[in-house]
């Protein structure tokens, strides 16, 4: 059973803030299948941390709908290296866009948070009610605090001004357009790259950070984009909604899965000097499921597709080298 549609995107002027990032570009791909008018901002045309510039942009292009996917993001190492940027950039982006959207009379806005907003020791699978019930995981508290501020802004503007702003928090994402830089990436693209390179080099082993024991839930970014469009159409309320796949795997299990996909048969070595981060972070997505949306793609299919997508972005000499060694 799907909840009835409460908002019609047909003919609407829609802006995806952060349209050049992994999430934003997935949203643009998804919205291109809708009969709406997508407003496009050239890459780096406006610094969304700049309040005046952001406000002028929104007032001049007059979106009726905003998907707020712009953010500074990164994996466990990037969070540790750049706490100021993760906090400042994300607070500013959220505050500037949400305030300007309110001033410009935007009809609907969806703020994209992250499941790292939840307390480190929250009961699993984590329900939305767990927010602000305990201390955060230290390895990403700066980013988490900025994301909590963003969803609280959406709630506050809804409560005080009646603005129809909603939030959702996706679980760990992967897919086309991800960051493959090993110093700043998340685990899935990092392991795809490291395992691919280990195979090419015919290495006997490759290194996985931490103990391999932490559990993570992964969602393909195209599934997130579909869920976000679904929420825009079917949901209004203060409660920020979890968006997960329900597919949980240990980091060691993920490394084994990627080894199978890539065809690497060497040993996995665990570097225990690297942090594990949160032990487990499985979202309870039953609210979203009850509204009528559920992820259908298996993690293995998603990883295979992502590996193919990534190989396709490589220069052709590297790609053919990769194909030869398969
Ligand atoms: O994806 P990730 O960097 O971030 O790391 P989080 C997840 C787990 O994978 C950690 C392990 O236990 C890492 O130690 N891991 C193993 C690796 N090998 C690697 C590797 O080569 N690279 C990376 N990056 N990890 C992030 C937050 O947390 O999740 C963000 O820091 C955000 O703020 C994001 O919330 C969704 O899953 O721990």
XYZ file of C-alpha atoms and ligand atoms in Angstrom:
364
model
C 0.000 0.000 0.000
C 1.388 3.407 -0.977
C 0.244 6.542 0.800
C -1.597 8.892 -1.588
C 0.413 11.528 -3.412
C 0.231 14.843 -1.594
C 2.429 16.947 -3.878
C 2.508 16.952 -7.677
C 5.950 17.630 -9.199
C 4.493 18.053 -12.699
C 5.415 21.409 -14.183
C 7.276 22.501 -11.027
C 10.527 24.477 -11.032
C 12.944 22.217 -9.158
C 16.484 22.948 -7.940
C 18.850 20.263 -6.692
C 21.347 22.025 -4.421
C 24.624 20.112 -4.804
C 23.736 18.840 -8.264
C 27.374 18.071 -9.156
C 27.998 15.759 -6.199
C 27.240 12.035 -6.051
C 23.810 12.483 -4.442
C 22.877 15.603 -6.396
C 23.735 14.084 -9.752
C 21.710 10.966 -8.901
C 18.769 13.253 -8.067
C 19.163 15.085 -11.380
C 19.202 11.730 -13.248
C 16.058 10.661 -11.402
C 14.227 13.990 -11.851
C 14.951 13.996 -15.583
C 12.322 11.232 -15.765
C 9.710 13.595 -14.257
C 7.762 16.316 -16.020
C 9.340 19.103 -13.997
C 11.590 21.966 -14.985
C 15.097 21.442 -13.556
C 17.006 24.610 -12.679
C 20.718 24.062 -13.291
C 23.554 25.891 -11.532
C 26.954 25.740 -13.259
C 29.630 23.984 -11.170
C 31.094 26.333 -8.521
C 28.998 29.273 -9.816
C 27.953 30.152 -6.259
C 29.540 29.462 -2.899
C 26.591 28.114 -0.900
C 28.393 29.088 2.330
C 27.865 32.720 1.276
C 24.510 33.853 2.625
C 23.986 36.811 0.274
C 24.990 34.919 -2.875
C 22.790 31.957 -1.958
C 19.823 34.192 -1.233
C 20.230 36.101 -4.523
C 20.433 32.832 -6.478
C 17.261 31.416 -4.913
C 15.311 34.658 -5.264
C 16.347 35.055 -8.893
C 15.708 31.520 -10.126
C 12.521 31.085 -8.019
C 12.445 27.326 -7.425
C 9.170 25.896 -6.151
C 10.937 22.759 -4.921
C 14.441 22.266 -3.484
C 16.280 19.009 -2.844
C 19.055 20.072 -0.426
C 21.859 17.624 -1.231
C 24.782 20.077 -1.098
C 27.280 19.139 1.616
C 30.926 18.610 2.436
C 31.186 14.846 2.824
C 33.909 12.275 3.359
C 34.896 9.091 5.085
C 36.289 8.453 8.528
C 39.752 9.931 7.750
C 38.370 13.104 6.146
C 36.083 13.669 9.157
C 39.081 13.389 11.480
C 41.285 15.677 9.367
C 38.793 18.503 8.736
C 36.435 18.927 11.708
C 36.120 22.685 11.179
C 35.216 22.377 7.515
C 32.766 19.543 8.137
C 30.991 21.580 10.796
C 31.193 25.098 9.350
C 30.533 24.297 5.690
C 27.576 22.054 6.414
C 25.958 24.370 8.961
C 26.319 27.351 6.621
C 25.004 25.516 3.551
C 21.955 24.232 5.429
C 21.173 27.542 7.164
C 21.642 29.663 4.031
C 19.499 27.520 1.769
C 16.719 26.821 4.271
C 16.418 30.476 5.303
C 16.512 31.748 1.702
C 13.970 29.098 0.666
C 11.629 30.349 3.361
C 12.098 33.988 2.326
C 11.527 33.122 -1.336
C 8.329 31.188 -0.577
C 9.636 27.807 -1.780
C 6.719 25.338 -1.644
C 8.602 22.144 -0.678
C 12.171 21.457 0.485
C 13.794 18.119 1.347
C 16.935 18.298 3.513
C 19.246 15.304 3.234
C 20.861 14.324 6.528
C 22.754 11.161 7.426
C 22.218 8.242 9.807
C 25.388 9.327 11.649
C 23.120 11.835 13.471
C 22.077 9.049 15.853
C 23.642 8.304 19.232
C 26.609 5.915 19.097
C 24.860 3.433 21.374
C 21.356 3.692 19.910
C 19.305 0.480 19.908
C 19.498 -1.244 16.520
C 17.889 -1.048 14.010
C 17.779 2.678 14.803
C 14.366 4.313 14.879
C 13.892 8.016 14.148
C 12.902 8.594 17.806
C 16.509 7.835 18.891
C 17.680 11.283 17.755
C 19.301 13.288 20.588
C 18.884 10.564 23.180
C 22.616 9.988 23.800
C 26.226 10.908 22.939
C 27.341 10.870 19.294
C 30.041 8.699 17.729
C 33.273 10.702 18.168
C 34.720 10.005 14.696
C 31.972 11.957 12.963
C 30.431 14.235 15.551
C 31.255 17.474 13.669
C 29.441 16.314 10.561
C 26.621 14.834 12.647
C 26.057 18.088 14.562
C 25.827 20.028 11.282
C 23.331 17.515 9.904
C 21.275 17.654 13.107
C 21.247 21.466 12.785
C 19.988 21.122 9.201
C 17.091 18.873 10.027
C 16.221 20.961 13.100
C 16.144 24.052 10.835
C 13.688 22.289 8.531
C 11.551 21.370 11.561
C 11.762 24.877 13.053
C 10.756 26.662 9.837
C 7.857 24.211 9.496
C 6.763 24.832 13.094
C 7.186 28.625 13.200
C 6.336 29.643 9.622
C 4.367 26.683 8.282
C 7.049 26.087 5.624
C 6.557 22.666 4.027
C 10.139 21.538 4.647
C 10.975 17.890 5.372
C 14.133 15.844 6.067
C 15.411 12.357 5.550
C 18.568 10.581 6.638
C 20.123 8.144 4.217
C 22.386 5.367 5.387
C 25.941 4.902 3.922
C 25.703 5.589 0.176
C 27.675 4.401 -2.846
C 27.357 4.502 -6.615
C 28.332 6.493 -9.691
C 30.139 9.776 -9.070
C 31.606 8.621 -5.736
C 34.954 9.878 -4.420
C 37.783 7.381 -5.020
C 40.530 9.424 -3.316
C 41.902 7.100 -0.649
C 42.548 9.860 1.923
C 39.017 11.240 1.898
C 36.680 8.557 0.519
C 34.188 6.297 2.230
C 34.929 2.623 2.649
C 33.131 1.164 -0.367
C 34.870 3.173 -3.115
C 38.157 2.910 -1.166
C 37.987 -0.890 -1.080
C 36.888 -1.097 -4.722
C 39.913 0.912 -5.734
C 42.399 -0.786 -3.402
C 41.245 -4.288 -4.327
C 41.201 -3.441 -8.042
C 44.757 -2.072 -7.809
C 45.936 -5.062 -5.746
C 44.597 -7.372 -8.426
C 46.247 -5.398 -11.211
C 49.556 -5.482 -9.329
C 49.077 -9.230 -8.684
C 49.645 -8.464 -4.998
C 49.365 -11.302 -2.503
C 47.448 -9.148 -0.007
C 45.662 -5.836 0.475
C 45.021 -3.754 3.580
C 41.621 -3.002 5.121
C 41.467 -0.312 7.840
C 40.400 -1.299 11.345
C 39.348 -4.706 12.648
C 36.857 -5.468 9.862
C 34.205 -6.043 12.544
C 32.113 -2.825 12.275
C 28.775 -3.309 10.589
C 27.475 -0.903 7.945
C 24.296 -0.666 5.904
C 24.760 0.376 2.261
C 22.297 1.970 -0.153
C 22.876 2.651 -3.857
C 22.641 6.386 -4.553
C 20.089 5.853 -7.351
C 17.828 4.155 -4.799
C 18.251 7.114 -2.464
C 17.307 9.496 -5.295
C 14.175 7.452 -5.968
C 13.267 7.493 -2.261
C 13.845 11.258 -2.075
C 11.490 11.920 -4.999
C 8.996 9.541 -3.376
C 9.154 11.481 -0.079
C 8.735 14.778 -1.904
C 5.496 13.436 -3.344
C 4.135 11.448 -0.435
C 5.351 12.835 2.876
C 4.835 15.978 4.942
C 5.733 16.162 8.620
C 8.291 17.154 11.256
C 9.717 13.676 11.695
C 12.901 13.212 9.632
C 12.613 9.863 7.800
C 15.265 7.090 7.703
C 16.230 5.849 4.230
C 18.015 2.502 4.369
C 18.266 -0.701 2.381
C 18.193 -3.062 5.359
C 21.330 -4.660 3.853
C 23.928 -4.789 6.589
C 27.388 -6.298 6.223
C 30.629 -6.260 8.213
C 33.578 -4.362 6.740
C 35.409 -7.703 6.393
C 32.349 -9.120 4.601
C 32.284 -6.097 2.302
C 35.988 -6.569 1.494
C 35.297 -10.240 0.655
C 32.292 -9.313 -1.505
C 34.328 -6.720 -3.411
C 37.191 -9.224 -3.834
C 34.720 -11.618 -5.470
C 33.316 -8.913 -7.753
C 36.790 -7.715 -8.767
C 38.286 -11.225 -8.948
C 41.024 -10.695 -6.323
C 42.131 -13.867 -4.560
C 44.849 -12.471 -2.279
C 44.750 -12.164 1.508
C 42.911 -9.388 3.390
C 45.112 -7.815 6.066
C 43.442 -5.735 8.810
C 45.294 -2.598 9.963
C 44.207 -2.229 13.587
C 46.026 1.100 13.951
C 43.197 2.632 11.891
C 39.896 3.560 13.602
C 36.791 1.389 13.364
C 34.368 4.242 14.013
C 30.859 3.342 15.029
C 30.343 -0.373 15.717
C 26.948 -0.647 14.051
C 24.579 1.752 12.302
C 21.531 0.016 10.847
C 18.566 2.281 10.145
C 15.032 1.170 10.878
C 13.303 2.197 7.650
C 9.855 0.908 8.567
C 8.317 4.414 8.437
C 9.453 4.841 4.831
C 8.401 1.273 3.997
C 4.950 1.959 5.475
C 4.627 5.057 3.269
C 5.159 2.717 0.302
C 8.881 2.792 -0.651
C 11.371 -0.063 -0.278
C 14.804 -0.613 -1.784
C 14.923 -3.588 -4.143
C 18.561 -3.769 -5.318
C 20.917 -6.300 -3.703
C 24.276 -5.059 -2.400
C 26.102 -7.471 -4.701
C 24.268 -6.156 -7.786
C 24.938 -2.587 -6.665
C 28.656 -3.252 -6.149
C 28.955 -4.974 -9.564
C 27.224 -2.033 -11.250
C 29.387 0.477 -9.382
C 32.585 -1.342 -10.364
C 31.486 -1.254 -14.015
C 30.564 2.441 -13.730
C 33.926 3.268 -12.157
C 35.944 1.335 -14.748
C 34.076 3.283 -17.430
C 35.376 6.571 -15.969
C 39.016 5.475 -16.320
C 41.231 6.371 -19.257
C 40.922 3.586 -21.863
C 44.513 2.268 -21.408
C 43.895 1.643 -17.686
C 40.514 0.121 -18.446
C 41.855 -2.339 -21.006
C 44.658 -3.218 -18.612
C 41.987 -3.948 -15.992
C 39.994 -6.038 -18.438
C 43.113 -8.034 -19.411
C 43.860 -8.997 -15.843
C 40.316 -10.246 -15.125
O 33.022 4.719 5.171
P 33.873 5.148 6.302
O 35.072 5.959 5.959
O 33.065 5.970 7.350
O 34.423 3.847 7.083
P 31.956 5.649 8.487
C 33.602 2.771 7.420
C 34.417 1.656 8.047
O 35.247 1.071 7.032
C 35.370 2.066 9.170
C 36.561 0.919 7.509
O 35.365 1.055 10.147
C 36.729 2.119 8.454
O 37.833 1.926 9.320
N 37.516 0.904 6.388
C 38.277 -0.179 6.039
C 37.830 1.913 5.571
N 39.099 0.145 5.029
C 38.839 1.440 4.698
C 39.384 2.332 3.735
O 40.278 2.004 2.955
N 38.842 3.587 3.686
C 37.832 3.983 4.520
N 37.345 5.227 4.403
N 37.329 3.171 5.488
C 31.177 7.987 7.806
C 31.236 9.316 8.513
O 31.431 7.069 8.797
O 29.942 7.682 7.261
C 30.598 10.374 7.730
O 32.569 9.596 8.836
C 29.262 9.954 7.173
O 30.494 11.520 8.493
C 29.355 8.640 6.471
O 28.330 9.867 8.201
C 28.040 8.120 5.962
O 30.872 4.764 7.966
O 32.612 5.168 9.731
